PDB file of C-alpha atoms and ligand atoms in Angstrom:
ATOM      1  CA  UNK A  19      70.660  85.164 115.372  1.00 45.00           C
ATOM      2  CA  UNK A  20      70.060  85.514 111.616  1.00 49.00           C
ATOM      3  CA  UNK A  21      71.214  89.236 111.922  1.00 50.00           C
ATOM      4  CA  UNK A  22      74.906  87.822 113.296  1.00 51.00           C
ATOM      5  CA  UNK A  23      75.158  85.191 110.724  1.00 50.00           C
ATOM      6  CA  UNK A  24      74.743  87.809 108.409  1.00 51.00           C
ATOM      7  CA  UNK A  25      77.255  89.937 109.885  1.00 50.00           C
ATOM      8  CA  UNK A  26      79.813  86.909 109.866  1.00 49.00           C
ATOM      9  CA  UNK A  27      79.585  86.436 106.471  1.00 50.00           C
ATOM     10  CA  UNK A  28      79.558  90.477 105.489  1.00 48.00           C
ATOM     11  CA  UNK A  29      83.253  90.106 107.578  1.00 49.00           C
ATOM     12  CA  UNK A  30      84.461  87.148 105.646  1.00 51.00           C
ATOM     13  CA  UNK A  31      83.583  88.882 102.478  1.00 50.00           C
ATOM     14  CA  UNK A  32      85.515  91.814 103.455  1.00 55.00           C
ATOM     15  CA  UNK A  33      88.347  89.423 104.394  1.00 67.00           C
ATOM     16  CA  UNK A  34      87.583  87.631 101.196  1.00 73.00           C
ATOM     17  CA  UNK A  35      88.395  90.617  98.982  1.00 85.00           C
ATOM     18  CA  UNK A  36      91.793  92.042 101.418  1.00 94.00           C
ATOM     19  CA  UNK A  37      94.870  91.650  99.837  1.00 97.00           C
ATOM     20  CA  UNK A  38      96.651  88.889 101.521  1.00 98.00           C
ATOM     21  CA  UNK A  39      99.986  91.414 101.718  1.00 98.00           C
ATOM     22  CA  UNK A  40      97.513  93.780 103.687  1.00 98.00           C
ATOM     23  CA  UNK A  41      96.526  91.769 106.538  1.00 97.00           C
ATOM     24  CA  UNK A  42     100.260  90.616 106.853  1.00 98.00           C
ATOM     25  CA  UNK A  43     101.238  94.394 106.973  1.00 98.00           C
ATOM     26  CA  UNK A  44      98.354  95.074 109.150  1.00 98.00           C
ATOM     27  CA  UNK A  45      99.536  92.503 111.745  1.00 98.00           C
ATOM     28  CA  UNK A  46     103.320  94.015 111.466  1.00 98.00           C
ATOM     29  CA  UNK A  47     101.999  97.565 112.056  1.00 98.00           C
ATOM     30  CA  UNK A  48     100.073  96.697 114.970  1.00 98.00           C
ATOM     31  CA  UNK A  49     102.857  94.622 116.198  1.00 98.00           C
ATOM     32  CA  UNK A  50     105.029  97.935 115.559  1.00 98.00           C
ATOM     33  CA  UNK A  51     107.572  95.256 113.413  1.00 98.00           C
ATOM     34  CA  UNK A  52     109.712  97.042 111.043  1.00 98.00           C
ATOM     35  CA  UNK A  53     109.446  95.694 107.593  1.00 98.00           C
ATOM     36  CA  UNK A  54     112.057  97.268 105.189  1.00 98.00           C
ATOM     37  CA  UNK A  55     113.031  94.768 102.241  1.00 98.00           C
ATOM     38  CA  UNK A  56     116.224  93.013 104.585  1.00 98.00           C
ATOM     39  CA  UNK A  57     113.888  92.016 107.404  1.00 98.00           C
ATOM     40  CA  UNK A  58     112.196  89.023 108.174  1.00 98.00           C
ATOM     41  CA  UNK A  59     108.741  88.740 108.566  1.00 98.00           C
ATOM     42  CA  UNK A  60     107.964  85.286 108.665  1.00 98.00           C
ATOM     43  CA  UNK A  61     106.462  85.451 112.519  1.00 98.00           C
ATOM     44  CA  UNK A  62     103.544  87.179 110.770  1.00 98.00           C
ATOM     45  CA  UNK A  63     102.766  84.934 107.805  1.00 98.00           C
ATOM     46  CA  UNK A  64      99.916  81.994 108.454  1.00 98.00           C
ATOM     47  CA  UNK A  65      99.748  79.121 107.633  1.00 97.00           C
ATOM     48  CA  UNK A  66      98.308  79.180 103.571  1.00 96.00           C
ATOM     49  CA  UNK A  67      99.144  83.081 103.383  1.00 98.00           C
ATOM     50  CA  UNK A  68     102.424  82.384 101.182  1.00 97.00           C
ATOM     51  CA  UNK A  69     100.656  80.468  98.373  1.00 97.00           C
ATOM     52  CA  UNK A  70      98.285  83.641  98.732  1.00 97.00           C
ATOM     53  CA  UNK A  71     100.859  86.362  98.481  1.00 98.00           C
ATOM     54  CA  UNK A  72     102.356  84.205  95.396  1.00 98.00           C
ATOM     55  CA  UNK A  73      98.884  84.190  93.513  1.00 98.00           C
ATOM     56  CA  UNK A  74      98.903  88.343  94.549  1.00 98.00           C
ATOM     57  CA  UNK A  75     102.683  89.391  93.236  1.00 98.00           C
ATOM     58  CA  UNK A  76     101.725  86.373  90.360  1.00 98.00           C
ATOM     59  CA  UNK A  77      99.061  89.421  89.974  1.00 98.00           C
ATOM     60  CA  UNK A  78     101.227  92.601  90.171  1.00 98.00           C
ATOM     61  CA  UNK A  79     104.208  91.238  88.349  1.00 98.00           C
ATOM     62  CA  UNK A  80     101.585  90.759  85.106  1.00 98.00           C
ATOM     63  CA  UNK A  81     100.751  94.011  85.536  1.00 98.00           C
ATOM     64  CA  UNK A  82     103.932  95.095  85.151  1.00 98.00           C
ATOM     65  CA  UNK A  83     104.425  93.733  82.315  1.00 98.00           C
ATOM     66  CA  UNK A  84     101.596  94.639  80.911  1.00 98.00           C
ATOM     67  CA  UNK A  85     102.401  98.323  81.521  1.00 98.00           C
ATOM     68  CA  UNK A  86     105.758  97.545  79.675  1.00 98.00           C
ATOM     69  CA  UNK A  87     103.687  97.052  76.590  1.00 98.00           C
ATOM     70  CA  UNK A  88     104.723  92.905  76.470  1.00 98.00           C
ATOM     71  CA  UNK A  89     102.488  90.796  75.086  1.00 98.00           C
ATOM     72  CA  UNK A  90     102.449  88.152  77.550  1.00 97.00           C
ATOM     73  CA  UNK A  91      99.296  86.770  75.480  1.00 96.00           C
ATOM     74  CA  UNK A  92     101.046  85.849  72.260  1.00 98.00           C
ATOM     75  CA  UNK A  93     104.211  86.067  73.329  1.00 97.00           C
ATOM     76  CA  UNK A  94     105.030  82.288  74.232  1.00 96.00           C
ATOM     77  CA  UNK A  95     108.684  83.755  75.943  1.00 97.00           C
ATOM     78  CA  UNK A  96     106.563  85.566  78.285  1.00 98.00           C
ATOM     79  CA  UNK A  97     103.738  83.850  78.915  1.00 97.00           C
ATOM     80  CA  UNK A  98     104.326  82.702  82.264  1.00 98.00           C
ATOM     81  CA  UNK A  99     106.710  84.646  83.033  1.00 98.00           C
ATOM     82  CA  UNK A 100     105.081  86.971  86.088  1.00 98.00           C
ATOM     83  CA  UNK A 101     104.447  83.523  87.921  1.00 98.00           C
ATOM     84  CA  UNK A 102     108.317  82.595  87.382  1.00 98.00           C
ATOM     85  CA  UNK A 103     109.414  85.817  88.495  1.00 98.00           C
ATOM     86  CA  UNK A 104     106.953  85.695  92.186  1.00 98.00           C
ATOM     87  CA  UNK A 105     108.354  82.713  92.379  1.00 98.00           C
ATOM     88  CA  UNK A 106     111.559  83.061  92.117  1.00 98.00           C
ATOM     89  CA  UNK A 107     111.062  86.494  94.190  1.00 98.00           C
ATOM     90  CA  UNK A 108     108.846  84.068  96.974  1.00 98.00           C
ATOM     91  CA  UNK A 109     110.236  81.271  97.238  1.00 97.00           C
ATOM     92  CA  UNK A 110     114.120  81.696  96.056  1.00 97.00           C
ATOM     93  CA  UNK A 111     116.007  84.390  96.245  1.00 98.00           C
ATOM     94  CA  UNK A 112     114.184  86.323  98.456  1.00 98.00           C
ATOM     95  CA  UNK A 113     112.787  83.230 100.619  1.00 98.00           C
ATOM     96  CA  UNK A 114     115.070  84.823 103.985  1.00 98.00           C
ATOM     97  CA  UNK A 115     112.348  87.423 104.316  1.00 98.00           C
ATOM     98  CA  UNK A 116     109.734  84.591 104.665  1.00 98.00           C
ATOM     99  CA  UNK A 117     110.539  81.863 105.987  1.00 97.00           C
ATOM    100  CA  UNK A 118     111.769  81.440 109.796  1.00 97.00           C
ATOM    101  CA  UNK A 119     115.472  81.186 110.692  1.00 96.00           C
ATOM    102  CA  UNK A 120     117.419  77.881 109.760  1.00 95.00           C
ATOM    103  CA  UNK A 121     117.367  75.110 112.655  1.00 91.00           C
ATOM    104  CA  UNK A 122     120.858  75.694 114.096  1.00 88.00           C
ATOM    105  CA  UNK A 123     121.800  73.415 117.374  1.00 85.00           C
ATOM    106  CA  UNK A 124     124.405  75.026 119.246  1.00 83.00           C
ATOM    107  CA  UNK A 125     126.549  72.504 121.585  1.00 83.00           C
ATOM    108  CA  UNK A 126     128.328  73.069 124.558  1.00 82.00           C
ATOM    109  CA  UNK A 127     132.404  74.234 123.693  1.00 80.00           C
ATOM    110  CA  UNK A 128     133.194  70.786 125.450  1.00 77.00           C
ATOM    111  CA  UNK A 129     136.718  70.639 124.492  1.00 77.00           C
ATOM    112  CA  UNK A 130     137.409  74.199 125.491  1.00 76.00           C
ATOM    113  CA  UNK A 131     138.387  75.590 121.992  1.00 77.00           C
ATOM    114  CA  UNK A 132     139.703  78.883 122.090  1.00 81.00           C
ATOM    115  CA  UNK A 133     142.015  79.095 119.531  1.00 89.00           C
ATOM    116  CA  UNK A 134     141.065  81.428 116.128  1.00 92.00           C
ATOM    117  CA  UNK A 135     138.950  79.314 113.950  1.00 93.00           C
ATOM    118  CA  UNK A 136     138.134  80.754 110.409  1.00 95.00           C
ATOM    119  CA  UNK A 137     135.133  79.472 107.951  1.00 95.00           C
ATOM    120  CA  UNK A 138     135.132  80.675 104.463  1.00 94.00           C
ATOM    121  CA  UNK A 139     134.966  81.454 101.294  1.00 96.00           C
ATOM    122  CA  UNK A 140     131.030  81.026 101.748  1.00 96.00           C
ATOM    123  CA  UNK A 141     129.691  81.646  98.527  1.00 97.00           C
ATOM    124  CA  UNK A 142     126.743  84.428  98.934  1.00 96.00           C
ATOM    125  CA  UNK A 143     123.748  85.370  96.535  1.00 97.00           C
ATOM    126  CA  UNK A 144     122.140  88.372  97.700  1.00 98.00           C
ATOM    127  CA  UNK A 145     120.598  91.657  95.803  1.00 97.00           C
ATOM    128  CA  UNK A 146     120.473  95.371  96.505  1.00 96.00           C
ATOM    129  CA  UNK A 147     117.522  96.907  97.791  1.00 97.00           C
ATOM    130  CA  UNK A 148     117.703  99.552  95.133  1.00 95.00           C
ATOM    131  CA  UNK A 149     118.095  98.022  91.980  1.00 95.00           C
ATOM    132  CA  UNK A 150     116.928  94.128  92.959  1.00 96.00           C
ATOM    133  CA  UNK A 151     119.958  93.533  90.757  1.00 96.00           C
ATOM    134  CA  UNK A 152     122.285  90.302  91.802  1.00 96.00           C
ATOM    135  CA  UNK A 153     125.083  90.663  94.508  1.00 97.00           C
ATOM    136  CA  UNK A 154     127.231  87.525  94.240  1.00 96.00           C
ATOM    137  CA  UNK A 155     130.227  86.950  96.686  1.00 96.00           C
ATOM    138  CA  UNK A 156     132.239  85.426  99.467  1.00 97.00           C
ATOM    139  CA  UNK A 157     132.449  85.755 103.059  1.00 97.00           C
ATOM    140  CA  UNK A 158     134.964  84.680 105.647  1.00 97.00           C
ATOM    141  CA  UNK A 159     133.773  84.450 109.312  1.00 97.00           C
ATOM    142  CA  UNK A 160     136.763  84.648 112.012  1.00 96.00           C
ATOM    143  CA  UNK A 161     135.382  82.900 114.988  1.00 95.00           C
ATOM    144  CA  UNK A 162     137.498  83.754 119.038  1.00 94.00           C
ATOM    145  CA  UNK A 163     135.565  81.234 121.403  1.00 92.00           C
ATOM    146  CA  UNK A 164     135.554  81.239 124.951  1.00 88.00           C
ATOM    147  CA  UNK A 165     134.815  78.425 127.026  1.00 86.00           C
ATOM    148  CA  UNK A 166     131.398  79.463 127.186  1.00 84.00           C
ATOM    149  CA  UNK A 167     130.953  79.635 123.278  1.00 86.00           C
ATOM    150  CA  UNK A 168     128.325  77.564 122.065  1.00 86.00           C
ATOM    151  CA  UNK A 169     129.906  75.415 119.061  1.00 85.00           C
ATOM    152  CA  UNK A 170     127.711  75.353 115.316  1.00 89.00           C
ATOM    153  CA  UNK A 171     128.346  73.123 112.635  1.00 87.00           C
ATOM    154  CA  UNK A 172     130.626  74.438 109.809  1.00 87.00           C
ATOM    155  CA  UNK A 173     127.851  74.148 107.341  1.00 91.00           C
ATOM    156  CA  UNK A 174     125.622  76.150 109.612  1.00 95.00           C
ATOM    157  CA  UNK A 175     127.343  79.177 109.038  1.00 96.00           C
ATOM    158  CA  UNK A 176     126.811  79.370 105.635  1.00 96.00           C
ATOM    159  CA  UNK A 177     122.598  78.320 106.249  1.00 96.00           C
ATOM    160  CA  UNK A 178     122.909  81.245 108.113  1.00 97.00           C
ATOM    161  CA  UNK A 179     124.092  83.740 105.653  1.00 98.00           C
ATOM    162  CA  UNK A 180     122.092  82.164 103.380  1.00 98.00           C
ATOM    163  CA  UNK A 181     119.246  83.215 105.341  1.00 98.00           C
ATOM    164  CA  UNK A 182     120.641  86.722 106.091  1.00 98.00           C
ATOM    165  CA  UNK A 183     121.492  87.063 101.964  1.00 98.00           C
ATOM    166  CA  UNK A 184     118.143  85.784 100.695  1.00 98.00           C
ATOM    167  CA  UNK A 185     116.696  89.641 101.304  1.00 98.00           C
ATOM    168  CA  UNK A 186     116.936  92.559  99.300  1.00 98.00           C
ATOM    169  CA  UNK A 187     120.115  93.736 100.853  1.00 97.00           C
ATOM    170  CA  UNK A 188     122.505  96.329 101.487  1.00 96.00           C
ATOM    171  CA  UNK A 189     126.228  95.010 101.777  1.00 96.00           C
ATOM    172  CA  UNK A 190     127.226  97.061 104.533  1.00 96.00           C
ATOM    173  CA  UNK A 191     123.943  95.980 106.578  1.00 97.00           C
ATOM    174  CA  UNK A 192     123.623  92.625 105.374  1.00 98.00           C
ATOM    175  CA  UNK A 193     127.530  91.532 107.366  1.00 98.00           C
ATOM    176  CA  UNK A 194     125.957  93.314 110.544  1.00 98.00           C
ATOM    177  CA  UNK A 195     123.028  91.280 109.785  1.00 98.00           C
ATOM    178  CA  UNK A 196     124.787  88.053 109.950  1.00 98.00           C
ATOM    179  CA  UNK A 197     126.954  89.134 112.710  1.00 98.00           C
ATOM    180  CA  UNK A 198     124.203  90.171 115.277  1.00 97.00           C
ATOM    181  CA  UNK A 199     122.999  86.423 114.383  1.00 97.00           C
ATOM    182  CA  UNK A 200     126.194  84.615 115.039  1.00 96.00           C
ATOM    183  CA  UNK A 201     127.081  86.383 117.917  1.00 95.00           C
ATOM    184  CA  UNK A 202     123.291  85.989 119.344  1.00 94.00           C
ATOM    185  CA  UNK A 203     123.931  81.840 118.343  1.00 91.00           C
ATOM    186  CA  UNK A 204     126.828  81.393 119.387  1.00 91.00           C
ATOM    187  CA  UNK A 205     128.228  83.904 121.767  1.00 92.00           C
ATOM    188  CA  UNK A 206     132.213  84.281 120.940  1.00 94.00           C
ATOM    189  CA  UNK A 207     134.561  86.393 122.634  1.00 94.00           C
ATOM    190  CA  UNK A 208     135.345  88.010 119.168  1.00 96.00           C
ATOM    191  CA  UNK A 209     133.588  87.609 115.652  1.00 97.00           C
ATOM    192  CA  UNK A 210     134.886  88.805 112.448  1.00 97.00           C
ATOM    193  CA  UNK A 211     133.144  88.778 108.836  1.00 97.00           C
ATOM    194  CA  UNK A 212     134.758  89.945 106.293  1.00 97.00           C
ATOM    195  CA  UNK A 213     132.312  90.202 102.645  1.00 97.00           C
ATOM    196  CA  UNK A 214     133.494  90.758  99.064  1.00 96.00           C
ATOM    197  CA  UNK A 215     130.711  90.790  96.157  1.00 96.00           C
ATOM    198  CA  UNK A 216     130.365  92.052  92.921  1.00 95.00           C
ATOM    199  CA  UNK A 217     127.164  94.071  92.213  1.00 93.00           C
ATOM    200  CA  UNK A 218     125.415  93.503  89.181  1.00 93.00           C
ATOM    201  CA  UNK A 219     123.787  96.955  89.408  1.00 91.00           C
ATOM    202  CA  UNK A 220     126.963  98.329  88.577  1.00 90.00           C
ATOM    203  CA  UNK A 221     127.909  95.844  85.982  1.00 89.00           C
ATOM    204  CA  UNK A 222     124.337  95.250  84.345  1.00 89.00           C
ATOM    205  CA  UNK A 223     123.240  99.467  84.545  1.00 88.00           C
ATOM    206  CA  UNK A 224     124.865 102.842  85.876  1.00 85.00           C
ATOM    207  CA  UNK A 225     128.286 102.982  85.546  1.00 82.00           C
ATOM    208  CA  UNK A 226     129.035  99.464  83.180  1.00 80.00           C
ATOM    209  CA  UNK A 227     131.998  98.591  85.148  1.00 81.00           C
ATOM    210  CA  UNK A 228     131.934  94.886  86.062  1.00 77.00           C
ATOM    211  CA  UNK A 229     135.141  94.397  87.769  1.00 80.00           C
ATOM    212  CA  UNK A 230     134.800  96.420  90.566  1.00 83.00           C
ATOM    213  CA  UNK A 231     133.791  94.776  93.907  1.00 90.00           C
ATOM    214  CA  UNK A 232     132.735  95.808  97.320  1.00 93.00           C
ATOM    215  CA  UNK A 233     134.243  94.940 100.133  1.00 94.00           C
ATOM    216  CA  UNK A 234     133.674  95.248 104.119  1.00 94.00           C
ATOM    217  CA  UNK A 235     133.993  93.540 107.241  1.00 95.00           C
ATOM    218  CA  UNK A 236     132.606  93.951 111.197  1.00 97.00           C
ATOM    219  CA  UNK A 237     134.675  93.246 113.552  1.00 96.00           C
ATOM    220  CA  UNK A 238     133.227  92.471 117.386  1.00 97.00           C
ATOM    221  CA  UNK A 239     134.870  92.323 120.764  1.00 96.00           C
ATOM    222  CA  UNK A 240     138.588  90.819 121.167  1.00 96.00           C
ATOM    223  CA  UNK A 241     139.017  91.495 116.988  1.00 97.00           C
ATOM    224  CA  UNK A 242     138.144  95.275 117.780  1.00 95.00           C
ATOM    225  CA  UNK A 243     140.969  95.071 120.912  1.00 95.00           C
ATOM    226  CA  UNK A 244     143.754  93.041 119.540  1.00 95.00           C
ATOM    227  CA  UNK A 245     145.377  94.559 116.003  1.00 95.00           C
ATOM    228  CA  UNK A 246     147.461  91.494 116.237  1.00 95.00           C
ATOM    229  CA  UNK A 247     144.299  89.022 115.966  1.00 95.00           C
ATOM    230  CA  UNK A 248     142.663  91.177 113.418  1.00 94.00           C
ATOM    231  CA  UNK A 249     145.558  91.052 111.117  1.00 94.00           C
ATOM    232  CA  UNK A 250     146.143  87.364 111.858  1.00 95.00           C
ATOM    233  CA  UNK A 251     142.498  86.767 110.623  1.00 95.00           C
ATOM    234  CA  UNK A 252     142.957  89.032 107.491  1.00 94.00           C
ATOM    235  CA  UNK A 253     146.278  87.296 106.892  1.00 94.00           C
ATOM    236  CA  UNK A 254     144.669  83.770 106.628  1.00 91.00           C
ATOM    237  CA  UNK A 255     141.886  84.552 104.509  1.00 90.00           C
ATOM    238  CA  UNK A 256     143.180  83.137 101.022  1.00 79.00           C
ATOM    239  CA  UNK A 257     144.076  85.706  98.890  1.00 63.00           C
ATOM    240  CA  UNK A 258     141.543  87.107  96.934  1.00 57.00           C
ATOM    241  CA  UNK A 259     140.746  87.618  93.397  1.00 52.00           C
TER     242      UNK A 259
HETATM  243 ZN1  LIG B  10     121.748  98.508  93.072  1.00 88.07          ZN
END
């Protein structure tokens, strides 16, 4: 008996001292989950384990800082600093890898809508996966119901991009992101997203230019079919800057 109380705590020691970002990518492994910087990974989080993993990048991000020769002990700019930036990594910008999918409640298409129904601008905040640099934009969602379409609130859409932006993204796979989602939610005969952002990468670093924006859409089932629907969409979306 004394011999497996001893071994209980010798396990909770080693659990003790385990990164909290270990055991999470531990459980993912096992689970065979990806886990590149645009996926979410929330399923595999317990309860407590995000204040634990903001205490650990809280940890790394002084490093870093550190190993960029600041003086984060007399400088007062700085100070607290690596806690701001976990944070803000954590808990805002970032928060769609972490935290489970918006509550969306899809209703029945009771009045039979099937007429081309548009919701945009949506303002997005997003950044690259390469850089972590700010990708700022708009998106337009073309919606083609059916009678079988399940109807979301106009404000959902844009709690679902939200989620689908708030990752370390890649433009072109963040709209086929959001598109896999609304299609999964809400089951139109055709969905089109069209995204335009400015990427702060190229503004901030590289090439300096910071006019120059990106821009690409997905288009699924009767907007791939019908050129005449496509460029009905495209020709609604308000001109852009
Ligand atoms: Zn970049």
């Amino acid at each position: 008996m004394l011999m497996k109380v001893q071994q209980d705590m010798t396990d909770a020691n080693h659990d003790e001292g385990t990164p909290v970002s270990v055991k999470i990518r531990e459980r993912l492994q096992a689970a065979k989950r990806r886990f590149h910087s645009n996926d979410n990974i929330a399923d595999f989080i317990r309860p407590g384990e995000l204040e634990a993993l903001f205490e650990e990048v809280t940890g790394k991000m002084k490093g870093v800082l550190d190993s960029m020769v600041i003086d984060t002990e007399n400088d007062h700019n700085t100070g607290d600093t690596a806690r701001r930036v976990a944070k803000m990594y954590l808990k805002e910008v970032f928060a769609g890898r972490y935290v489970p999918a918006p509550a969306i409640t899809e209703f029945p298409n009771a009045e039979h809508l099937n007429e081309l129904m548009i919701v945009g601008p949506i303002t997005v905040r997003s950044a690259c996966s390469h850089h972590l640099c700010p990708v700022i934009g708009k998106i337009w969602i073309g919606v083609m119901p059916n009678e079988h379409t399940n109807v979301i609130g106009l404000s959902k859409y844009a709690r679902l991009a939200e989620w689908i932006m708030g990752r370390p993204q890649i433009q072109e796979e963040a709209v086929v992101q959001l598109a896999d989602l609304i299609q999964e939610k809400t089951q139109p005969d055709g969905l089109a997203i069209v995204m335009e952002a400015s990427h702060y990468c190229m503004g901030w670093r590289g090439v300096k230019d910071m006019d120059s924006k990106m821009i690409n859409s997905v288009m699924r089932g009767v907007f791939l079919k019908d050129s005449d629907l496509r460029r009905e969409f495209l020709s609604l979306i308000p001109r852009r800057s």
